[in-house]
Amino acid sequence: MGALDLFAGCPTVSMGDKQVQVETSAWKECLVTKSNSRFAMAYVFLVALPVLGLAGILRSGRNLAAPISVGGAWEVQVDAGKLAALPCGKSVAADLATGFAITQSGKNFTLSFANRPAASTGVLEGTRVGATVSPSAVWASEPGCGDHRLVSLAATVNTQANLRSLEGNLTVNDCPSCSPVEFRAIRKDQTGSKGVH
Amino acid sequence: MPNMFTLVLQIAVVLGVCRLVGNLFLKIRQPRVVGEMFAGILLGPSLLGWLAPRFSAVVFPSESLGFLSALSQIGVIVFMFLVGLGINPKELKSQGHSAVLTSHVSITAPFVLASFLAIYLYPRLSDNSVAFTSFALFMGAAMSITAFPVLARILTERNMLQSRLGTVAIACAAVDDVTGWCILAYIVLLIRAANTGNPVWLTVGGLIAFALIMIYGVQRLVRRFESIYRERGQLSDNLMALILLLALGSALCTEWLGIHLLFGSFLMGAIMPRDTKFVRYVLDRFETIVVTLLLPLFFAFTGLRTNVGLVKGSEMWMYCGLIVLVATVGKLGGSMVASWWAGMPLREAAGLGTLMNTRGLMELVILNIGLDIKVISPALFSMMVLMALATTFMTTPVLEVICPDRVIRGEAEAAAREPLEIKQMELSPAGD
């Protein structure tokens, strides 16, 4: 049987030395009453109280803060001339020409270009964005550029502007003589808050 | 225009791999659909894209996925119509307190636990463009769903459909499905209303009006189909096309009203006549093409959106493990405790909990909606897909341990004798 014995306490009749439950109208009535009260009790404990708990969870969760949103397609503004002067610069400029897309999951994100689905992974710390772009096959064909070259992207998210923007630098790793190139990116799809707070 | 060569190649690869993996899963006593879900993951960036990125880029170039998506969505629209068609309102009404309590607890327990987990996951896997309420409600709805069609298939394969456990499980899953879709509709409505700026009451009013038109208007029309079927023993191609048109039209209406295409097709299925032969006839006409062609495309499309590589590092795998744990404790544990409380023997209650923990295809449908409306992130989507696979995969082996075939047969025989036993139930002899 389950948690409670449904039949306990309902009328019985004597049959020799044993007490036996027989399907009488009083027995049926007892059974229905007990069944209903047990159902009501179970419903309160297992359904109603958890639903109240859910309301509490939703209320308390409203104060939680999640990382700022950087997901979406970004349009990049960069001095192509300065970038081309760097090792791998022409390839990077070609990749950036069509902008990039960020797919965000909490603090982590992947950065992709039109022709490269997951070119980089990065981390968001507060409003600081950092990512390292790995070289593509095209990069390797550029003189002075090879598999070992990585390009770092460091930027700050401007959350004040109407259009969310990124402002920062692109640097080529292992190249002390190369000076960072400034860039600016503007998010194309300015998605608002999804759902009720 | 789609590149037809690429599209046909994609369909051929998807069908071949899904059939192959589905057959392999049948050999390990798993439903074919679990294998097909797994095949979808194999074709995506989690395996094929990782092992053979160039081949993957040739077969599934990103610019071609829109067409695969469109085909798979049409498949899911028709599938949801069939799910609605397969739900029998008598099953919802005829069950006693036990099924009502179990089904409601099997929704509230995982829902509340998932919302509680959302407090932990929201700052880690979401961003501030998603409101916590939407995130928590979506997590709750996604974890509280039961895959009615997969459940029915498992019960059929184990000859449990007519057992007490089977009938209660089917009734609970039907209640879960209807309730789960209503909750999800509400969440989608809230999110879309917030995004578009349309007042919620307008959408709710429109939906109520639409539901009334469907129930009191369209339902009368579709009853005629049943009469024609009774007279002729079949429906003409024109009538079958009309049924399909009504399902698509209903889907368009709910999309236009601000929720989702799938709710409309589900509603259309749910208002269809309930005569068993008629339902079987319509299911047979649509099922083959949906199950063999269109659903594998949906699995592949879901697999292409699932990137297990995003679940990187011990921290992310811990989140994934937590999601599987909470989903299982909430659904399996909640259903088990409720049915045990309602008087079901412990072993049977555990079996019912295991069955209710089957999420399968329905979970994938919900998760895709969540990713489309951007209420969950790609990494969380991948974790939830893994959870759907894990909970569906575990059903058959766990059920074999908890309720082996011989026990099911024995309990079915005992259930047949039950009325007599109730009358003759002995209490302890007085004075003992």
XYZ file of C-alpha atoms in Angstrom:
629
model
C 0.000 0.000 0.000
C 0.930 3.647 -0.289
C 1.657 6.184 2.419
C -1.658 5.851 4.228
C -3.951 2.879 4.616
C -7.192 3.971 3.043
C -9.227 1.260 4.711
C -8.031 1.709 8.293
C -10.778 2.941 10.577
C -13.677 2.125 8.248
C -16.508 -0.039 9.615
C -15.897 -3.772 9.840
C -18.073 -6.787 10.583
C -17.157 -9.869 12.626
C -16.737 -13.118 10.739
C -15.739 -15.742 13.233
C -12.593 -14.531 14.985
C -11.713 -12.044 12.236
C -12.780 -8.467 11.453
C -13.600 -8.196 7.758
C -14.484 -5.102 5.696
C -17.617 -5.593 3.645
C -18.851 -3.266 0.931
C -21.737 -1.643 2.805
C -23.054 1.905 2.262
C -21.382 3.052 5.523
C -18.099 1.486 4.412
C -18.304 3.156 0.996
C -19.099 6.520 2.586
C -16.152 6.134 4.954
C -13.876 5.226 2.071
C -14.961 8.236 -0.029
C -14.589 10.644 2.902
C -11.136 9.319 3.762
C -10.086 9.339 0.122
C -11.215 12.944 -0.336
C -9.534 14.214 2.815
C -6.303 12.398 1.952
C -6.431 13.852 -1.557
C -7.009 17.350 -0.175
C -4.121 16.985 2.269
C -1.793 15.662 -0.411
C -2.854 18.435 -2.778
C -2.072 21.107 -0.175
C 1.355 19.657 0.651
C 2.476 18.603 -2.794
C 0.874 21.188 -5.085
C -0.369 24.305 -3.270
C 2.654 24.829 -1.007
C 5.205 24.369 -3.834
C 3.261 26.873 -5.954
C 3.526 29.371 -3.097
C 7.233 28.576 -2.966
C 7.468 29.297 -6.681
C 6.001 32.747 -6.112
C 8.684 33.362 -3.488
C 11.436 32.173 -5.831
C 10.257 34.466 -8.623
C 10.074 37.406 -6.248
C 13.551 36.849 -4.789
C 15.094 36.203 -8.201
C 14.136 39.656 -9.456
C 17.121 41.107 -7.596
C 19.623 38.853 -9.361
C 22.006 40.433 -11.824
C 23.166 38.596 -14.944
C 26.127 39.572 -17.153
C 25.388 42.360 -19.593
C 24.170 41.277 -22.990
C 26.715 41.356 -25.826
C 25.148 38.673 -28.013
C 24.198 39.472 -31.603
C 25.677 40.785 -34.829
C 28.243 43.613 -34.616
C 29.385 46.055 -37.275
C 33.083 46.953 -36.969
C 34.747 50.312 -37.624
C 38.529 50.086 -37.826
C 41.358 51.884 -39.618
C 42.052 49.270 -42.322
C 45.360 50.950 -43.217
C 46.770 50.653 -39.686
C 45.496 47.093 -39.417
C 47.028 46.047 -42.743
C 50.434 47.147 -41.465
C 50.347 44.458 -38.769
C 51.310 40.793 -39.330
C 48.086 38.960 -40.353
C 46.472 42.409 -40.531
C 45.097 42.011 -44.057
C 43.431 38.713 -43.180
C 42.000 40.156 -39.967
C 40.741 43.210 -41.846
C 39.068 40.915 -44.404
C 37.400 38.919 -41.602
C 36.246 42.086 -39.837
C 34.913 43.727 -42.992
C 31.621 41.894 -42.681
C 31.559 42.342 -38.916
C 31.278 39.562 -36.364
C 28.631 37.766 -34.379
C 28.751 36.993 -30.675
C 26.910 34.012 -29.210
C 26.728 34.532 -25.482
C 26.181 32.088 -22.619
C 26.562 33.963 -19.360
C 30.107 35.327 -19.076
C 31.385 33.126 -21.900
C 30.891 33.781 -25.576
C 31.971 32.589 -29.001
C 32.869 35.047 -31.710
C 32.294 34.137 -35.334
C 32.866 35.744 -38.718
C 30.725 35.316 -41.799
C 32.933 32.555 -43.180
C 34.137 31.105 -39.863
C 31.501 29.762 -37.444
C 33.559 29.705 -34.229
C 36.720 31.720 -34.716
C 37.215 32.553 -31.083
C 35.990 32.096 -27.553
C 36.049 34.906 -25.063
C 35.107 36.020 -21.591
C 33.108 38.971 -20.336
C 34.187 40.483 -16.996
C 31.798 43.238 -16.005
C 31.899 45.510 -19.025
C 35.300 44.251 -20.254
C 35.325 41.924 -23.243
C 38.371 39.798 -24.039
C 38.841 37.285 -26.849
C 41.647 35.708 -28.820
C 41.003 35.096 -32.508
C 42.653 31.955 -33.848
C 44.110 32.017 -37.373
C 42.220 30.680 -40.348
C 43.640 28.870 -43.382
C 43.558 32.203 -45.271
C 45.790 33.839 -42.666
C 48.547 31.275 -43.246
C 48.888 32.351 -46.880
C 49.598 35.975 -45.884
C 53.310 36.823 -45.715
C 54.506 37.152 -42.121
C 51.428 35.425 -40.820
C 51.113 31.765 -39.809
C 49.420 29.262 -37.562
C 51.212 30.609 -34.496
C 49.797 34.117 -34.831
C 46.895 35.007 -32.585
C 45.053 38.302 -32.542
C 43.699 39.525 -29.225
C 40.614 41.648 -28.910
C 40.097 43.695 -25.757
C 37.238 46.131 -25.461
C 34.818 47.827 -23.120
C 31.081 47.684 -23.607
C 29.415 51.068 -23.640
C 26.034 50.470 -22.027
C 25.101 54.133 -21.781
C 24.653 54.797 -25.465
C 21.321 54.133 -27.157
C 23.123 51.820 -29.542
C 25.207 49.333 -27.574
C 28.821 49.655 -28.672
C 32.244 48.168 -28.042
C 35.412 50.230 -27.961
C 38.878 48.732 -27.676
C 42.060 47.487 -29.290
C 43.245 44.706 -31.557
C 46.759 43.429 -30.843
C 48.883 40.791 -32.514
C 50.410 38.411 -29.964
C 54.187 37.833 -29.879
C 54.861 41.079 -31.725
C 56.333 43.654 -29.282
C 56.969 46.158 -32.042
C 53.366 46.115 -33.262
C 51.221 48.851 -31.823
C 47.580 48.111 -30.963
C 44.920 49.211 -33.443
C 41.811 50.851 -32.075
C 38.405 49.660 -33.211
C 34.763 50.387 -32.523
C 31.846 47.996 -32.983
C 28.127 48.718 -32.940
C 25.525 46.051 -32.348
C 23.152 45.750 -35.289
C 20.202 44.094 -33.555
C 19.555 46.138 -30.449
C 17.557 43.494 -28.583
C 15.745 44.703 -25.529
C 14.868 42.868 -22.375
C 13.066 39.590 -23.001
C 10.051 39.166 -20.788
C 8.727 40.650 -17.619
C 10.999 41.536 -14.735
C 16.334 29.635 -53.877
C 17.891 26.747 -52.003
C 20.756 24.870 -53.560
C 18.778 21.726 -54.370
C 21.839 19.489 -54.503
C 22.861 20.520 -50.987
C 19.326 20.219 -49.637
C 18.754 16.740 -51.091
C 22.204 15.657 -49.911
C 21.370 16.897 -46.406
C 18.060 15.036 -46.377
C 19.734 11.834 -47.605
C 22.514 12.042 -44.994
C 20.061 12.811 -42.194
C 17.675 9.983 -43.130
C 20.505 7.472 -43.527
C 22.192 8.315 -40.225
C 18.898 8.517 -38.308
C 17.768 5.106 -39.610
C 21.144 3.548 -38.825
C 21.435 4.926 -35.296
C 17.713 4.313 -34.661
C 18.167 0.629 -35.569
C 21.239 0.358 -33.339
C 19.259 1.800 -30.435
C 16.445 -0.697 -31.035
C 19.016 -3.445 -30.495
C 19.810 -2.100 -27.037
C 16.069 -1.966 -26.240
C 15.777 1.790 -26.625
C 12.962 3.371 -28.641
C 14.022 4.301 -32.175
C 13.231 7.959 -31.486
C 15.977 8.117 -28.827
C 18.454 6.865 -31.417
C 17.242 9.452 -33.914
C 17.649 12.231 -31.346
C 21.178 10.969 -30.724
C 21.850 10.838 -34.481
C 20.930 14.517 -34.727
C 23.590 15.368 -32.139
C 26.149 13.268 -34.035
C 25.510 15.244 -37.227
C 25.994 18.610 -35.536
C 29.063 20.538 -34.396
C 29.330 18.299 -31.324
C 30.729 15.388 -33.343
C 30.737 15.692 -37.149
C 31.631 19.394 -37.082
C 34.370 18.656 -34.565
C 35.848 15.548 -36.211
C 35.416 16.569 -39.863
C 34.788 20.322 -40.027
C 35.360 20.541 -43.800
C 32.974 17.692 -44.611
C 30.456 19.190 -42.192
C 30.792 22.590 -43.906
C 30.164 20.971 -47.300
C 27.094 18.981 -46.212
C 25.656 21.519 -43.782
C 26.860 24.981 -44.903
C 25.465 27.614 -42.555
C 23.687 29.504 -45.360
C 21.658 26.377 -46.258
C 20.347 25.677 -42.772
C 17.370 28.006 -43.223
C 15.794 25.553 -45.665
C 16.469 22.570 -43.432
C 14.971 24.552 -40.564
C 11.835 25.385 -42.592
C 11.301 21.741 -43.555
C 11.844 20.544 -40.001
C 9.446 23.182 -38.626
C 6.720 22.013 -40.994
C 7.366 18.495 -39.699
C 7.001 19.632 -36.097
C 3.803 21.564 -36.889
C 2.210 18.403 -38.327
C 3.689 16.337 -35.496
C 2.116 18.601 -32.874
C -1.202 18.243 -34.674
C -0.801 14.459 -34.355
C 0.119 14.796 -30.653
C -3.062 16.802 -30.059
C -4.999 14.214 -32.048
C -3.563 11.387 -29.961
C -4.639 12.892 -26.648
C -7.862 11.363 -25.442
C -9.902 13.678 -23.178
C -11.550 10.585 -21.679
C -8.144 9.628 -20.298
C -7.974 13.018 -18.617
C -11.464 12.713 -17.157
C -11.731 9.037 -16.272
C -8.754 8.811 -13.932
C -9.294 9.154 -10.225
C -7.578 11.177 -7.551
C -4.372 9.218 -7.933
C -3.772 10.305 -11.523
C -4.911 13.890 -10.940
C -2.606 14.296 -7.941
C 0.313 12.553 -9.639
C 0.022 14.562 -12.820
C -0.225 17.878 -10.984
C 2.698 17.060 -8.678
C 4.728 15.819 -11.647
C 4.396 19.347 -13.022
C 4.757 21.424 -9.857
C 7.709 19.497 -8.359
C 10.086 19.813 -11.341
C 8.741 23.305 -12.067
C 9.533 24.605 -8.580
C 12.890 22.815 -8.380
C 13.876 24.105 -11.823
C 12.914 27.648 -10.849
C 15.005 27.260 -7.707
C 17.924 26.052 -9.848
C 17.351 29.091 -12.065
C 18.456 31.306 -9.149
C 21.871 29.628 -9.412
C 22.057 29.368 -13.196
C 20.682 32.774 -14.210
C 23.810 34.816 -13.325
C 26.037 32.109 -14.811
C 24.364 31.078 -18.055
C 22.078 33.958 -18.991
C 22.471 37.681 -19.627
C 20.629 40.837 -18.671
C 18.557 40.922 -21.868
C 16.538 38.039 -20.393
C 14.351 38.751 -17.371
C 14.753 36.347 -14.445
C 11.018 35.629 -14.361
C 11.025 34.541 -18.018
C 14.170 32.485 -17.502
C 12.863 30.737 -14.387
C 9.408 30.069 -15.844
C 10.906 28.690 -19.028
C 13.264 26.410 -17.093
C 10.284 25.212 -15.066
C 8.145 24.499 -18.126
C 11.010 22.771 -19.933
C 11.749 20.476 -17.017
C 8.131 19.600 -16.254
C 7.212 18.267 -19.691
C 6.686 14.561 -20.395
C 7.056 13.132 -23.889
C 3.593 11.682 -24.388
C 4.403 9.985 -27.759
C 7.684 8.430 -26.557
C 6.001 7.283 -23.357
C 3.211 5.625 -25.333
C 5.804 3.891 -27.497
C 7.772 2.579 -24.492
C 4.568 1.295 -22.882
C 3.514 -0.412 -26.118
C 6.925 -2.034 -26.602
C 6.820 -3.370 -23.015
C 3.185 -4.522 -23.266
C 2.291 -2.172 -20.401
C -0.310 -0.052 -22.145
C -3.241 -1.911 -20.586
C -1.659 -2.318 -17.146
C -2.706 -0.093 -14.250
C 0.718 1.545 -14.321
C 0.425 2.102 -18.069
C -3.041 3.648 -17.956
C -2.135 5.976 -15.062
C 1.116 6.972 -16.820
C -0.696 7.756 -20.081
C -3.340 9.805 -18.268
C -0.710 11.724 -16.278
C 1.389 12.379 -19.395
C -1.694 13.648 -21.238
C -2.484 16.060 -18.380
C 1.193 17.080 -18.277
C 1.290 17.749 -21.989
C -1.814 19.921 -22.024
C -0.791 21.797 -18.869
C 2.826 22.122 -19.990
C 1.840 23.612 -23.343
C -0.567 26.050 -21.682
C 2.196 27.212 -19.315
C 4.652 27.514 -22.183
C 2.128 29.455 -24.257
C 1.757 31.886 -21.360
C 5.531 32.308 -21.050
C 6.018 32.859 -24.795
C 3.132 35.313 -24.720
C 4.725 37.290 -21.865
C 8.116 37.397 -23.564
C 6.809 38.330 -26.993
C 4.438 40.915 -25.541
C 7.354 42.497 -23.668
C 9.455 42.551 -26.844
C 6.789 43.916 -29.149
C 5.171 46.238 -26.638
C 1.709 44.791 -27.330
C -0.483 44.621 -24.233
C -0.805 41.086 -22.801
C -4.563 41.357 -22.357
C -4.969 41.904 -26.091
C -3.144 38.674 -26.909
C -4.944 36.753 -24.149
C -8.302 38.088 -25.363
C -7.447 37.134 -28.926
C -6.393 33.665 -27.853
C -9.583 33.084 -25.862
C -11.665 34.225 -28.842
C -9.637 31.987 -31.144
C -10.023 28.964 -28.817
C -13.796 29.549 -28.649
C -14.010 29.732 -32.452
C -12.030 26.505 -32.706
C -14.125 24.667 -30.113
C -17.585 25.906 -31.106
C -17.045 26.541 -34.799
C -14.275 24.502 -36.365
C -14.932 21.460 -34.161
C -18.441 21.174 -35.617
C -16.975 21.213 -39.103
C -14.410 18.525 -38.347
C -17.103 16.312 -36.790
C -18.445 15.966 -40.318
C -15.169 14.357 -41.327
C -15.826 11.638 -38.795
C -19.352 11.079 -40.162
C -17.988 10.835 -43.701
C -15.342 8.381 -42.520
C -18.016 6.240 -40.840
C -20.107 6.207 -44.012
C -17.319 5.540 -46.514
C -14.602 3.906 -44.398
C -12.090 6.428 -45.726
C -11.521 10.127 -46.399
C -10.799 11.553 -49.825
C -7.499 13.255 -50.569
C -9.362 16.573 -50.657
C -10.608 16.089 -47.107
C -7.167 15.030 -45.877
C -5.751 18.170 -47.496
C -8.471 20.222 -45.787
C -7.532 18.752 -42.387
C -3.916 19.690 -43.055
C -4.976 23.166 -44.179
C -6.969 23.649 -40.978
C -3.946 22.591 -38.889
C -1.701 25.026 -40.778
C -4.319 27.790 -40.596
C -4.704 27.290 -36.859
C -0.904 27.380 -36.490
C -0.763 30.656 -38.424
C -3.483 32.162 -36.218
C -1.636 31.429 -32.957
C 1.605 32.751 -34.458
C -0.192 35.908 -35.560
C -1.777 36.257 -32.121
C 1.685 36.345 -30.610
C 2.430 32.891 -29.234
C 3.796 30.186 -31.542
C 2.811 28.165 -34.606
C 2.968 24.908 -32.657
C 0.212 25.841 -30.196
C -2.267 26.264 -33.031
C -1.517 22.918 -34.623
C -1.704 21.218 -31.205
C -5.100 22.842 -30.549
C -6.375 21.743 -33.956
C -5.372 18.162 -33.159
C -6.988 18.359 -29.729
C -10.405 19.409 -31.099
C -10.542 16.631 -33.714
C -13.196 13.912 -33.245
C -12.185 11.172 -30.810
C -13.520 8.021 -32.484
C -10.647 5.543 -32.111
C -10.817 4.226 -35.685
C -11.025 7.721 -37.139
C -8.069 8.914 -35.070
C -6.045 5.846 -36.088
C -6.949 6.427 -39.749
C -5.813 10.076 -39.720
C -2.682 9.216 -37.738
C -1.774 6.481 -40.220
C -2.177 8.809 -43.174
C 0.154 11.449 -41.743
C 2.438 9.524 -39.435
C 4.642 7.761 -41.978
C 5.860 10.880 -43.739
C 6.230 12.814 -40.487
C 8.018 10.071 -38.543
C 10.264 8.788 -41.328
C 11.099 12.026 -43.133
C 10.269 15.245 -41.328
C 11.061 14.428 -37.687
C 14.584 13.183 -38.495
C 15.141 16.575 -40.144
C 14.013 18.223 -36.918
C 16.419 16.042 -34.917
C 19.225 16.967 -37.306
C 18.353 20.664 -37.108
C 18.305 20.451 -33.296
C 21.631 18.604 -33.413
C 23.110 21.318 -35.617
C 22.110 23.892 -32.996
C 23.499 21.769 -30.165
C 27.163 22.269 -29.488
C 28.416 20.087 -26.674
C 31.719 21.946 -27.103
C 30.068 24.931 -25.403
C 29.764 22.818 -22.255
C 33.435 23.317 -21.546
C 35.320 22.776 -18.319
C 34.380 21.169 -15.042
C 32.205 24.101 -14.001
C 29.976 23.863 -17.077
C 29.698 20.066 -16.756
C 28.711 20.539 -13.136
C 25.857 22.829 -14.271
C 24.856 20.171 -16.786
C 24.921 17.461 -14.098
C 22.828 19.671 -11.805
C 20.255 20.150 -14.553
C 19.963 16.375 -15.124
C 19.765 15.782 -11.350
C 17.117 18.427 -10.705
C 15.057 17.312 -13.711
C 15.153 13.700 -12.532
C 14.536 14.387 -8.849
C 11.677 16.741 -9.680
C 9.933 14.592 -12.237
C 10.751 11.050 -11.124
C 10.772 11.859 -7.419
C 7.709 14.105 -7.540
C 5.583 11.620 -9.498
C 6.756 8.756 -7.318
C 5.988 10.456 -3.999
C 2.596 11.686 -5.216
C 1.453 8.310 -6.555
C 2.755 6.523 -3.437
C 0.901 9.022 -1.266
C -2.206 8.386 -3.333
C -2.038 4.695 -2.505
C 0.089 3.131 -5.235
C 2.567 0.431 -4.131
C 6.114 1.754 -3.851
C 7.540 -0.276 -6.737
C 4.733 0.769 -9.063
C 5.075 4.381 -7.906
C 8.797 4.270 -8.766
C 7.916 2.817 -12.172
C 5.427 5.615 -12.779
C 8.033 8.197 -11.781
C 10.510 6.678 -14.212
C 7.974 6.769 -17.036
C 7.037 10.370 -16.307
C 10.721 11.330 -16.462
C 10.707 10.580 -20.215
C 11.090 13.901 -21.994
C 12.324 12.990 -25.444
C 11.089 14.784 -28.478
C 8.688 17.155 -26.697
C 11.590 18.560 -24.717
C 13.495 19.252 -27.926
C 10.465 21.083 -29.343
C 10.241 23.283 -26.248
C 13.987 23.925 -26.140
C 14.012 25.028 -29.761
C 11.253 27.526 -28.958
C 13.334 28.771 -26.009
C 16.402 29.230 -28.186
C 14.354 30.942 -30.912
C 12.939 33.507 -28.504
C 16.437 33.774 -26.930
C 15.268 33.060 -23.399
C 17.996 30.412 -23.069
C 21.588 30.687 -24.232
C 23.215 28.226 -26.676
C 25.251 26.605 -23.894
C 22.165 26.122 -21.718
C 20.291 24.806 -24.778
C 23.033 22.195 -25.267
C 22.911 21.209 -21.590
C 19.131 20.875 -21.690
C 19.339 18.746 -24.863
C 21.795 16.473 -23.038
C 19.339 16.341 -20.126
C 16.505 15.381 -22.498
C 18.650 12.619 -23.980
C 19.794 11.351 -20.578
C 16.335 11.274 -18.994
C 14.784 9.594 -22.036
C 17.630 7.112 -22.372
C 17.458 6.084 -18.711
C 13.735 5.247 -18.819
C 13.914 1.739 -20.310
C 16.860 0.354 -18.278
C 15.610 1.872 -15.007
C 12.125 0.549 -15.681
C 13.547 -2.917 -16.290
C 15.206 -2.806 -12.875
C 12.225 -1.355 -11.008
C 9.418 -3.114 -12.830
C 10.697 -6.234 -14.580
C 8.297 -7.883 -17.036
C 7.329 -10.663 -14.591
C 6.310 -8.081 -11.956
C 4.216 -6.130 -14.464
C 2.423 -9.325 -15.485
C 1.894 -10.295 -11.846
C 0.515 -6.877 -10.936
C -1.783 -6.889 -13.941
C -3.230 -10.187 -12.748
C -3.503 -8.844 -9.201
C -5.268 -5.720 -10.474
C -7.801 -7.935 -12.204
C -8.557 -9.619 -8.868
C -8.615 -6.363 -6.882
C -12.392 -5.797 -6.460
C -12.732 -9.192 -4.794
C -9.744 -8.566 -2.544
C -11.127 -5.251 -1.351
C -14.325 -6.929 -0.255
C -12.458 -9.689 1.532
C -9.592 -7.650 2.960
C -8.767 -8.984 6.366
C -7.869 -6.783 9.276
C -5.811 -8.064 12.157
C -7.910 -10.397 14.290
C -9.298 -8.614 17.321
C -7.002 -8.868 20.265
C -3.892 -9.679 18.243
